[in-house]
Tab-separated table of C-alpha atoms in Angstrom:
chain	number	residue	atom	x	y	z
A	147	MET	CA	67.107	-63.677	-45.406
A	148	PHE	CA	64.973	-61.850	-42.962
A	149	TYR	CA	64.677	-58.816	-45.192
A	150	GLU	CA	64.702	-60.126	-48.363
A	151	LYS	CA	62.312	-63.098	-49.967
A	152	GLU	CA	65.003	-64.348	-51.839
A	153	ILE	CA	68.797	-63.788	-51.577
A	154	SER	CA	71.352	-63.679	-54.345
A	155	ILE	CA	74.707	-65.900	-53.765
A	156	THR	CA	76.454	-63.469	-56.284
A	157	LYS	CA	75.622	-60.446	-54.313
A	158	LEU	CA	76.362	-62.296	-50.836
A	159	ALA	CA	79.827	-63.525	-52.561
A	160	GLN	CA	80.874	-59.798	-53.707
A	161	LYS	CA	79.507	-57.955	-50.457
A	162	ASN	CA	81.676	-60.465	-48.293
A	163	ASN	CA	84.567	-60.801	-50.766
A	164	LEU	CA	84.486	-64.367	-50.833
A	165	SER	CA	83.570	-67.038	-53.569
A	166	GLU	CA	80.254	-68.432	-54.377
A	167	ALA	CA	81.719	-71.940	-53.540
A	168	SER	CA	82.680	-70.325	-49.868
A	169	ILE	CA	79.150	-68.910	-49.576
A	170	PHE	CA	77.639	-72.379	-50.630
A	171	ARG	CA	79.918	-73.991	-48.079
A	172	ARG	CA	78.768	-71.571	-45.218
A	173	LEU	CA	75.058	-71.928	-45.994
A	174	LYS	CA	75.759	-75.969	-46.068
A	175	ILE	CA	76.664	-75.409	-42.134
A	176	ILE	CA	74.162	-73.060	-41.467
A	177	ASN	CA	71.441	-75.371	-42.617
A	178	ARG	CA	73.104	-78.109	-40.159
A	179	MET	CA	72.357	-75.805	-37.580
A	180	LEU	CA	68.967	-75.097	-38.980
A	181	ALA	CA	67.876	-78.640	-38.812
A	182	GLU	CA	67.468	-78.156	-35.022
A	183	PHE	CA	64.744	-75.861	-35.851
A	184	ASP	CA	63.039	-77.767	-38.333
A	185	ILE	CA	64.091	-75.037	-41.084
A	186	GLN	CA	66.044	-74.741	-43.880
A	187	PHE	CA	67.833	-72.400	-46.624
A	188	ARG	CA	66.786	-73.949	-50.138
A	189	ASN	CA	66.413	-72.427	-53.288
A	190	LYS	CA	67.506	-68.805	-52.179
A	191	LYS	CA	64.701	-68.897	-49.721
A	192	LEU	CA	64.019	-69.753	-45.765
A	193	ILE	CA	61.759	-73.095	-45.873
A	194	GLY	CA	59.541	-74.001	-43.203
A	195	ARG	CA	56.340	-73.446	-40.879
A	196	GLN	CA	55.684	-70.135	-40.566
A	197	LEU	CA	55.290	-70.650	-37.098
A	198	GLN	CA	58.571	-71.779	-36.671
A	199	ILE	CA	60.485	-69.388	-38.502
A	200	GLN	CA	59.041	-66.742	-36.683
A	201	ARG	CA	60.165	-68.651	-33.556
A	202	PHE	CA	63.741	-68.867	-35.128
A	203	TYR	CA	64.033	-65.332	-35.434
A	204	PHE	CA	62.502	-64.291	-32.257
A	205	GLN	CA	64.817	-66.249	-30.616
A	206	LEU	CA	67.916	-65.331	-32.734
A	207	PHE	CA	67.181	-61.613	-32.366
A	208	TYR	CA	66.129	-61.781	-28.308
A	209	LYS	CA	69.161	-64.239	-27.248
A	210	ALA	CA	71.644	-64.398	-29.864
A	211	VAL	CA	72.236	-61.202	-31.121
A	212	PRO	CA	73.602	-58.264	-28.973
A	213	SER	CA	71.107	-55.760	-28.103
A	214	ASP	CA	73.080	-52.839	-29.432
A	215	HIS	CA	73.103	-54.246	-32.827
A	216	LEU	CA	69.183	-54.520	-33.043
A	217	THR	CA	68.452	-50.634	-33.600
A	218	TYR	CA	67.086	-51.327	-36.837
A	219	LEU	CA	64.506	-53.333	-35.200
A	220	ASN	CA	62.638	-50.385	-33.869
A	221	THR	CA	58.955	-50.473	-33.528
A	222	LYS	CA	56.944	-48.789	-35.776
A	223	ASP	CA	54.151	-46.300	-34.876
A	224	SER	CA	51.392	-48.687	-36.134
A	225	LEU	CA	52.873	-51.548	-33.893
A	226	ASN	CA	53.206	-49.356	-30.843
A	227	HIS	CA	49.439	-48.709	-31.255
A	228	LEU	CA	48.619	-52.567	-31.489
A	229	ILE	CA	50.704	-53.045	-28.380
A	230	ASN	CA	48.806	-50.400	-26.259
A	231	VAL	CA	45.349	-51.757	-27.692
A	232	ILE	CA	46.296	-55.157	-26.513
A	233	LYS	CA	47.513	-54.088	-23.070
A	234	ASN	CA	44.587	-51.851	-22.717
A	235	ASP	CA	41.945	-54.533	-23.670
A	236	PHE	CA	43.416	-57.378	-21.559
A	237	GLN	CA	44.392	-54.956	-18.926
A	238	LEU	CA	48.231	-56.108	-18.893
A	239	HIS	CA	50.898	-54.469	-16.941
A	240	LEU	CA	53.796	-55.464	-19.091
A	241	SER	CA	57.150	-54.941	-17.687
A	242	GLN	CA	59.854	-53.103	-20.073
A	243	LYS	CA	61.498	-56.191	-20.818
A	244	GLN	CA	57.981	-58.005	-21.827
A	245	GLU	CA	57.144	-55.144	-23.826
A	246	GLN	CA	60.346	-55.325	-25.830
A	247	MET	CA	59.775	-59.298	-26.289
A	248	LEU	CA	56.228	-58.202	-27.907
A	249	SER	CA	57.516	-55.514	-30.088
A	250	LEU	CA	60.139	-57.700	-31.143
A	251	GLN	CA	57.403	-60.640	-31.886
A	252	LEU	CA	55.379	-58.150	-33.693
A	253	HIS	CA	58.212	-56.858	-35.866
A	254	VAL	CA	59.066	-60.378	-36.962
A	255	MET	CA	55.034	-60.979	-37.542
A	256	GLN	CA	54.893	-57.976	-39.971
A	257	ARG	CA	57.995	-58.896	-41.784
A	258	ARG	CA	56.701	-62.220	-42.703
A	259	LEU	CA	53.234	-61.520	-43.513
A	260	ASP	CA	54.011	-61.630	-47.199
A	261	TYR	CA	56.292	-64.550	-47.228
A	262	ARG	CA	53.790	-67.499	-47.134
A	263	GLN	CA	52.686	-69.243	-50.431
A	264	ILE	CA	50.870	-72.364	-49.711
A	265	ILE	CA	48.754	-72.199	-46.211
A	266	LYS	CA	49.602	-75.399	-44.366
A	267	ASN	CA	47.860	-76.839	-41.215
A	268	GLU	CA	50.914	-76.241	-38.571
A	269	ILE	CA	48.876	-77.344	-35.488
A	270	ASP	CA	47.635	-80.465	-34.393
A	271	LYS	CA	43.724	-80.540	-34.696
A	272	ASN	CA	42.989	-81.416	-31.397
A	273	MET	CA	45.051	-79.085	-30.005
A	274	MET	CA	43.735	-76.202	-32.546
A	275	GLN	CA	40.208	-76.793	-31.260
A	276	GLU	CA	41.393	-76.372	-27.446
A	277	ILE	CA	42.923	-72.979	-28.923
A	278	GLU	CA	39.855	-71.852	-30.706
A	279	LYS	CA	37.817	-72.662	-27.371
A	280	ASP	CA	40.201	-70.202	-25.476
A	281	PRO	CA	38.358	-66.881	-24.696
A	282	PHE	CA	41.928	-65.212	-24.694
A	283	TYR	CA	42.382	-66.655	-28.046
A	284	GLN	CA	39.290	-65.436	-29.273
A	285	GLU	CA	39.624	-61.820	-28.268
A	286	LEU	CA	43.305	-61.682	-29.101
A	287	LYS	CA	42.197	-62.618	-32.749
A	288	ASN	CA	39.620	-60.039	-32.954
A	289	ILE	CA	42.180	-57.292	-32.042
A	290	LEU	CA	45.162	-58.624	-34.563
A	291	MET	CA	42.424	-59.164	-37.446
A	292	ARG	CA	41.347	-55.353	-37.199
A	293	PHE	CA	45.208	-54.516	-37.477
A	294	LEU	CA	45.904	-57.199	-40.081
A	295	SER	CA	42.510	-56.130	-42.302
A	296	ARG	CA	44.836	-53.736	-44.187
A	297	PHE	CA	46.988	-56.662	-45.483
A	298	ALA	CA	44.675	-58.518	-48.048
A	299	LEU	CA	46.760	-61.982	-47.356
A	300	PRO	CA	45.364	-65.490	-47.121
A	301	GLY	CA	45.701	-67.328	-44.140
A	302	ALA	CA	46.195	-63.929	-42.099
A	303	ASP	CA	44.438	-65.513	-39.110
A	304	ASN	CA	47.313	-68.201	-38.740
A	305	GLU	CA	49.321	-64.757	-37.279
A	306	ALA	CA	46.590	-65.108	-34.205
A	307	VAL	CA	47.407	-68.272	-33.197
A	308	HIS	CA	51.382	-67.487	-33.628
A	309	LEU	CA	50.912	-64.643	-31.252
A	310	TYR	CA	48.738	-66.419	-28.729
A	311	LEU	CA	51.069	-69.167	-28.473
A	312	PHE	CA	53.884	-66.604	-28.131
A	313	PHE	CA	52.142	-64.966	-25.346
A	314	ILE	CA	51.871	-68.053	-23.571
A	315	SER	CA	55.085	-69.489	-23.877
A	316	GLU	CA	56.912	-66.435	-23.062
A	317	GLY	CA	54.993	-65.800	-20.030
A	318	LEU	CA	53.115	-62.506	-20.883
A	319	LEU	CA	49.870	-63.420	-19.597
A	320	PRO	CA	50.092	-63.477	-15.765
A	321	GLN	CA	48.863	-66.426	-14.114
A	322	GLU	CA	46.733	-64.539	-11.838
A	323	ASN	CA	44.769	-62.997	-14.765
A	324	LYS	CA	41.121	-64.101	-15.348
A	325	TRP	CA	41.943	-65.347	-18.728
A	326	TRP	CA	43.428	-68.343	-16.993
A	327	GLN	CA	39.957	-69.522	-15.353
A	328	ASN	CA	38.167	-70.502	-18.602
A	329	SER	CA	40.875	-71.978	-20.695
A	330	SER	CA	40.761	-75.774	-21.336
A	331	PHE	CA	43.862	-75.458	-23.299
A	332	LEU	CA	45.876	-74.176	-20.370
A	333	HIS	CA	43.969	-76.767	-17.981
A	334	TYR	CA	45.243	-79.501	-20.036
A	335	PHE	CA	49.083	-78.150	-19.566
A	336	LEU	CA	48.679	-77.461	-15.993
A	337	THR	CA	47.628	-81.396	-15.512
A	338	ILE	CA	51.066	-82.018	-17.180
A	339	ASN	CA	53.153	-79.486	-14.837
A	340	GLN	CA	51.252	-81.270	-11.522
A	341	LYS	CA	52.476	-84.529	-12.921
A	342	ILE	CA	55.974	-83.490	-13.651
A	343	TYR	CA	56.267	-81.480	-10.568
A	344	GLN	CA	55.119	-84.530	-8.006
A	345	THR	CA	57.925	-86.610	-9.903
A	346	ILE	CA	60.312	-84.064	-9.238
A	347	THR	CA	59.838	-83.610	-5.681
A	348	GLN	CA	58.205	-87.121	-5.063
A	349	LYS	CA	55.370	-85.005	-3.349
A	350	LYS	CA	51.935	-85.015	-3.867
A	351	ALA	CA	51.151	-81.417	-2.966
A	352	TYR	CA	51.713	-79.311	-5.756
A	353	ASP	CA	53.347	-75.779	-5.267
A	354	PRO	CA	51.528	-73.011	-8.069
A	355	THR	CA	54.874	-71.069	-7.898
A	356	PHE	CA	56.205	-73.121	-10.493
A	357	THR	CA	53.151	-73.167	-12.721
A	358	SER	CA	53.842	-70.376	-15.287
A	359	PHE	CA	57.569	-71.672	-15.540
A	360	LEU	CA	56.586	-75.140	-16.525
A	361	LEU	CA	53.599	-74.119	-18.840
A	362	GLN	CA	55.951	-71.641	-20.819
A	363	ASN	CA	58.716	-74.910	-21.331
A	364	HIS	CA	55.873	-77.355	-22.030
A	365	VAL	CA	54.115	-75.282	-24.940
A	366	LYS	CA	57.425	-74.431	-26.338
A	367	ILE	CA	58.327	-78.100	-26.662
A	368	THR	CA	54.857	-78.842	-27.853
A	369	PHE	CA	54.595	-76.268	-30.576
A	370	TYR	CA	58.102	-75.241	-31.574
A	371	LYS	CA	61.143	-76.919	-32.440
A	372	GLY	CA	64.903	-76.084	-31.374
A	373	GLU	CA	65.748	-73.620	-28.658
A	374	ILE	CA	68.645	-71.382	-28.273
A	375	HIS	CA	70.684	-71.570	-24.908
A	376	PRO	CA	73.201	-68.606	-24.285
A	377	ASN	CA	74.136	-69.937	-20.832
A	378	GLU	CA	73.587	-73.884	-21.445
A	379	ASN	CA	77.140	-74.837	-19.953
A	380	HIS	CA	76.405	-73.533	-16.660
A	381	ALA	CA	72.836	-75.414	-16.060
A	382	LEU	CA	72.034	-77.570	-13.390
A	383	LEU	CA	70.661	-80.633	-15.075
A	384	LEU	CA	68.029	-83.097	-13.365
A	385	SER	CA	69.937	-85.977	-15.510
A	386	ASP	CA	72.956	-85.296	-13.261
A	387	ILE	CA	71.304	-85.206	-10.114
A	388	ASP	CA	69.069	-87.783	-11.151
A	389	PRO	CA	68.741	-89.915	-14.075
A	390	ASN	CA	65.981	-92.094	-13.037
A	391	THR	CA	63.785	-89.065	-12.283
A	392	MET	CA	64.838	-87.337	-15.557
A	393	ASN	CA	63.668	-90.601	-17.510
A	394	GLN	CA	60.152	-90.511	-15.630
A	395	CYS	CA	59.781	-86.990	-16.652
A	396	MET	CA	60.621	-87.525	-20.500
A	397	SER	CA	57.822	-90.492	-20.641
A	398	ILE	CA	55.546	-88.138	-19.336
A	399	VAL	CA	56.428	-85.311	-21.547
A	400	GLU	CA	56.471	-88.076	-24.714
A	401	LYS	CA	52.959	-89.694	-23.813
A	402	SER	CA	51.169	-86.713	-22.827
A	403	LEU	CA	52.748	-83.550	-25.305
A	404	THR	CA	54.929	-84.831	-28.014
A	405	ARG	CA	57.393	-87.044	-28.665
A	406	LYS	CA	58.770	-84.839	-31.421
A	407	ILE	CA	61.490	-82.992	-29.375
A	408	SER	CA	64.685	-81.896	-30.728
A	409	HIS	CA	67.920	-81.964	-28.737
A	410	SER	CA	67.951	-78.578	-27.416
A	411	GLN	CA	64.689	-78.637	-26.271
A	412	TRP	CA	65.540	-81.876	-24.196
A	413	VAL	CA	68.352	-79.489	-22.556
A	414	MET	CA	66.003	-76.838	-22.036
A	415	LEU	CA	63.576	-79.320	-20.290
A	416	ASP	CA	66.965	-80.996	-18.298
A	417	ALA	CA	68.026	-77.723	-16.865
A	418	SER	CA	64.542	-76.557	-16.036
A	419	TYR	CA	63.709	-79.647	-14.112
A	420	GLY	CA	66.958	-79.426	-12.585
A	421	LEU	CA	66.306	-75.817	-11.402
A	422	ILE	CA	62.841	-77.004	-9.939
A	423	TYR	CA	64.803	-79.871	-7.812
A	424	ASP	CA	67.442	-77.328	-7.048
A	425	ILE	CA	64.775	-74.822	-5.378
A	426	TYR	CA	62.577	-77.148	-3.819
A	427	GLN	CA	65.400	-78.925	-1.903
A	428	ARG	CA	66.642	-75.724	-0.947
A	429	ARG	CA	63.083	-74.624	0.362
A	430	LEU	CA	63.362	-77.586	2.351
A	431	GLN	CA	66.406	-76.421	4.044
A	432	LYS	CA	65.607	-74.874	7.870
A	433	GLU	CA	67.163	-71.739	8.715
A	434	VAL	CA	70.691	-71.988	10.226
A	435	LEU	CA	70.994	-69.064	12.849
A	436	ILE	CA	74.626	-67.980	13.624
A	437	GLY	CA	75.447	-65.583	16.067
A	438	VAL	CA	78.736	-63.752	16.383
A	439	ILE	CA	80.153	-62.545	19.388
A	440	ASP	CA	81.068	-58.776	19.051
A	441	ASP	CA	82.577	-56.479	21.545
A	442	GLY	CA	82.635	-53.587	19.451
A	443	SER	CA	86.395	-53.753	18.347
A	444	LEU	CA	87.636	-53.209	14.884
A	445	GLU	CA	88.644	-56.775	14.930
A	446	ALA	CA	85.099	-58.059	15.665
A	447	GLU	CA	83.900	-55.939	12.811
A	448	GLU	CA	86.449	-57.727	10.466
A	449	ILE	CA	85.308	-61.113	11.851
A	450	MET	CA	81.874	-60.290	10.907
A	451	ARG	CA	82.734	-59.139	7.521
A	452	PHE	CA	84.824	-62.512	7.009
A	453	ILE	CA	81.994	-64.958	8.340
A	454	LYS	CA	79.603	-63.086	6.011
A	455	GLN	CA	81.528	-63.451	2.893
A	456	SER	CA	82.780	-66.691	3.540
A	457	LEU	CA	79.344	-68.018	3.871
A	458	ALA	CA	77.465	-65.642	1.225
A	459	GLY	CA	76.890	-68.820	-1.108
A	460	MET	CA	75.094	-71.037	1.411
A	461	ALA	CA	71.312	-70.655	1.513
A	462	ASN	CA	69.180	-70.372	4.460
A	463	ILE	CA	71.881	-68.925	6.569
A	464	THR	CA	71.253	-66.178	8.956
A	465	ILE	CA	73.941	-64.312	10.415
A	466	LYS	CA	73.606	-61.905	13.407
A	467	LYS	CA	75.531	-60.055	16.483
A	468	ALA	CA	74.950	-62.798	19.456
A	469	LYS	CA	72.315	-61.550	21.947
A	470	LYS	CA	70.064	-63.295	24.563
A	471	ARG	CA	68.452	-65.963	22.214
A	472	ASN	CA	69.431	-69.530	21.248
A	473	TYR	CA	71.794	-70.061	18.041
A	474	ASP	CA	72.711	-73.031	16.081
A	475	LEU	CA	76.057	-72.062	15.830
A	476	LEU	CA	77.955	-69.268	18.105
A	477	VAL	CA	81.295	-67.984	16.631
A	478	ALA	CA	83.946	-66.768	19.170
A	479	LYS	CA	87.472	-65.659	19.495
A	480	ASP	CA	87.975	-67.551	22.563
A	481	VAL	CA	85.917	-69.683	25.281
A	482	SER	CA	85.367	-66.777	27.684
A	483	GLY	CA	82.753	-65.512	25.369
A	484	LEU	CA	80.270	-68.606	25.188
A	485	GLN	CA	79.645	-68.710	28.875
A	486	SER	CA	76.578	-66.317	28.655
A	487	LEU	CA	75.015	-67.337	25.589
A	488	SER	CA	72.942	-69.886	24.554
A	489	TYR	CA	73.726	-72.218	21.451
A	490	THR	CA	73.507	-75.776	20.172
A	491	GLN	CA	77.392	-75.986	18.712
A	492	SER	CA	80.150	-73.497	19.300
A	493	TYR	CA	83.201	-72.395	16.927
A	494	LEU	CA	85.949	-70.930	17.863
A	495	LEU	CA	88.217	-68.962	15.567
A	496	THR	CA	91.828	-69.956	14.942
A	497	GLY	CA	93.033	-66.430	14.895
A	498	VAL	CA	93.809	-66.190	11.129
A	499	LEU	CA	91.071	-65.159	8.520
A	500	SER	CA	92.544	-66.952	6.090
A	501	SER	CA	90.943	-69.550	3.010
A	502	PHE	CA	91.744	-72.532	5.592
A	503	GLU	CA	89.449	-70.630	8.177
A	504	ALA	CA	86.740	-70.055	5.832
A	505	GLN	CA	86.570	-73.734	4.507
A	506	ARG	CA	86.559	-74.875	8.192
A	507	LEU	CA	83.933	-72.632	8.932
A	508	LYS	CA	81.515	-73.506	5.757
A	509	ASP	CA	82.325	-77.381	7.057
A	510	ALA	CA	80.992	-76.646	10.468
A	511	VAL	CA	77.834	-74.936	9.034
A	512	GLN	CA	77.382	-77.728	6.239
A	513	LYS	CA	77.293	-80.195	9.124
A	514	ILE	CA	74.509	-78.288	11.154
A	515	ILE	CA	72.574	-78.164	7.909
A	516	GLN	CA	72.816	-81.924	7.218
A	517	GLU	CA	71.910	-82.947	10.899
A	518	LYS	CA	68.805	-80.319	11.042
């Protein structure tokens, strides 16, 4: 579908050694999946908003298809030139990953240029007015229109909007960039970011380190449908941690951004808010300083390795060889090693570096964290 305007059911059946009825059954299953993205396969074509179709293909190729299967998506010289013009004009220092993302998006854009038929208004009128006032959008549109001038296509200026939203939703425009300053479009979303952050943390002070992360996700749910989550089963969800807080966040999103949010997008937001909650809580934790008495023996070296390994998954833990300073927890083989050092609590090893000892040590450290 990506390379052909129309596909032949007969040819698909022959190529895959299947009956046409089997092809139709599988396309029906695909359509159920595509409904999440507000696009469908009908009458031999992929039907839906061009903005949405481009977004779907970008996610499909970037998140769901192994990179070694994408060798046929190599960027052409003309697109390489466009990327260099964009980088130089906006003084962007893109990482290799970001440049690959931009290359893929432009490849999808170019492939879809002659697929459109009737041009439809794809974006809310008020939002479109805010985008059109954005200096970054205006300059990006000028660059892209020069590139697209060779294609005599109606509505090609829509591609500037698509590319603008791609830059914002994928974080390719750095927060420190001057183009952020005069954008009423961005500042509207930043206001929503602040409300969400304050709801999650219950603090009035806003931490700007979460700005770009929240902006990307809020722009995605406002302008796109559907989201591919390769690792969604491993995500920490805010709804699991605090359902009431997640409900408050949902109310803000539906009131200020959009009510048309697909299931996969809610999962994305739930995981994003859960991550913010988790990072915020970890940042609140004070450092726990652990001293380990070291007499220079091989046994002491093994004890140090065991302690570091046992506590590797715990945040804000610092483990040092014990010297003349105060420790939250002082670890020793016997009582005699504690006498000349300063500490709040002591921990005596049982003598066997076992899984039982590791859990006992974790419990002791966890108790100190809670008391702090």
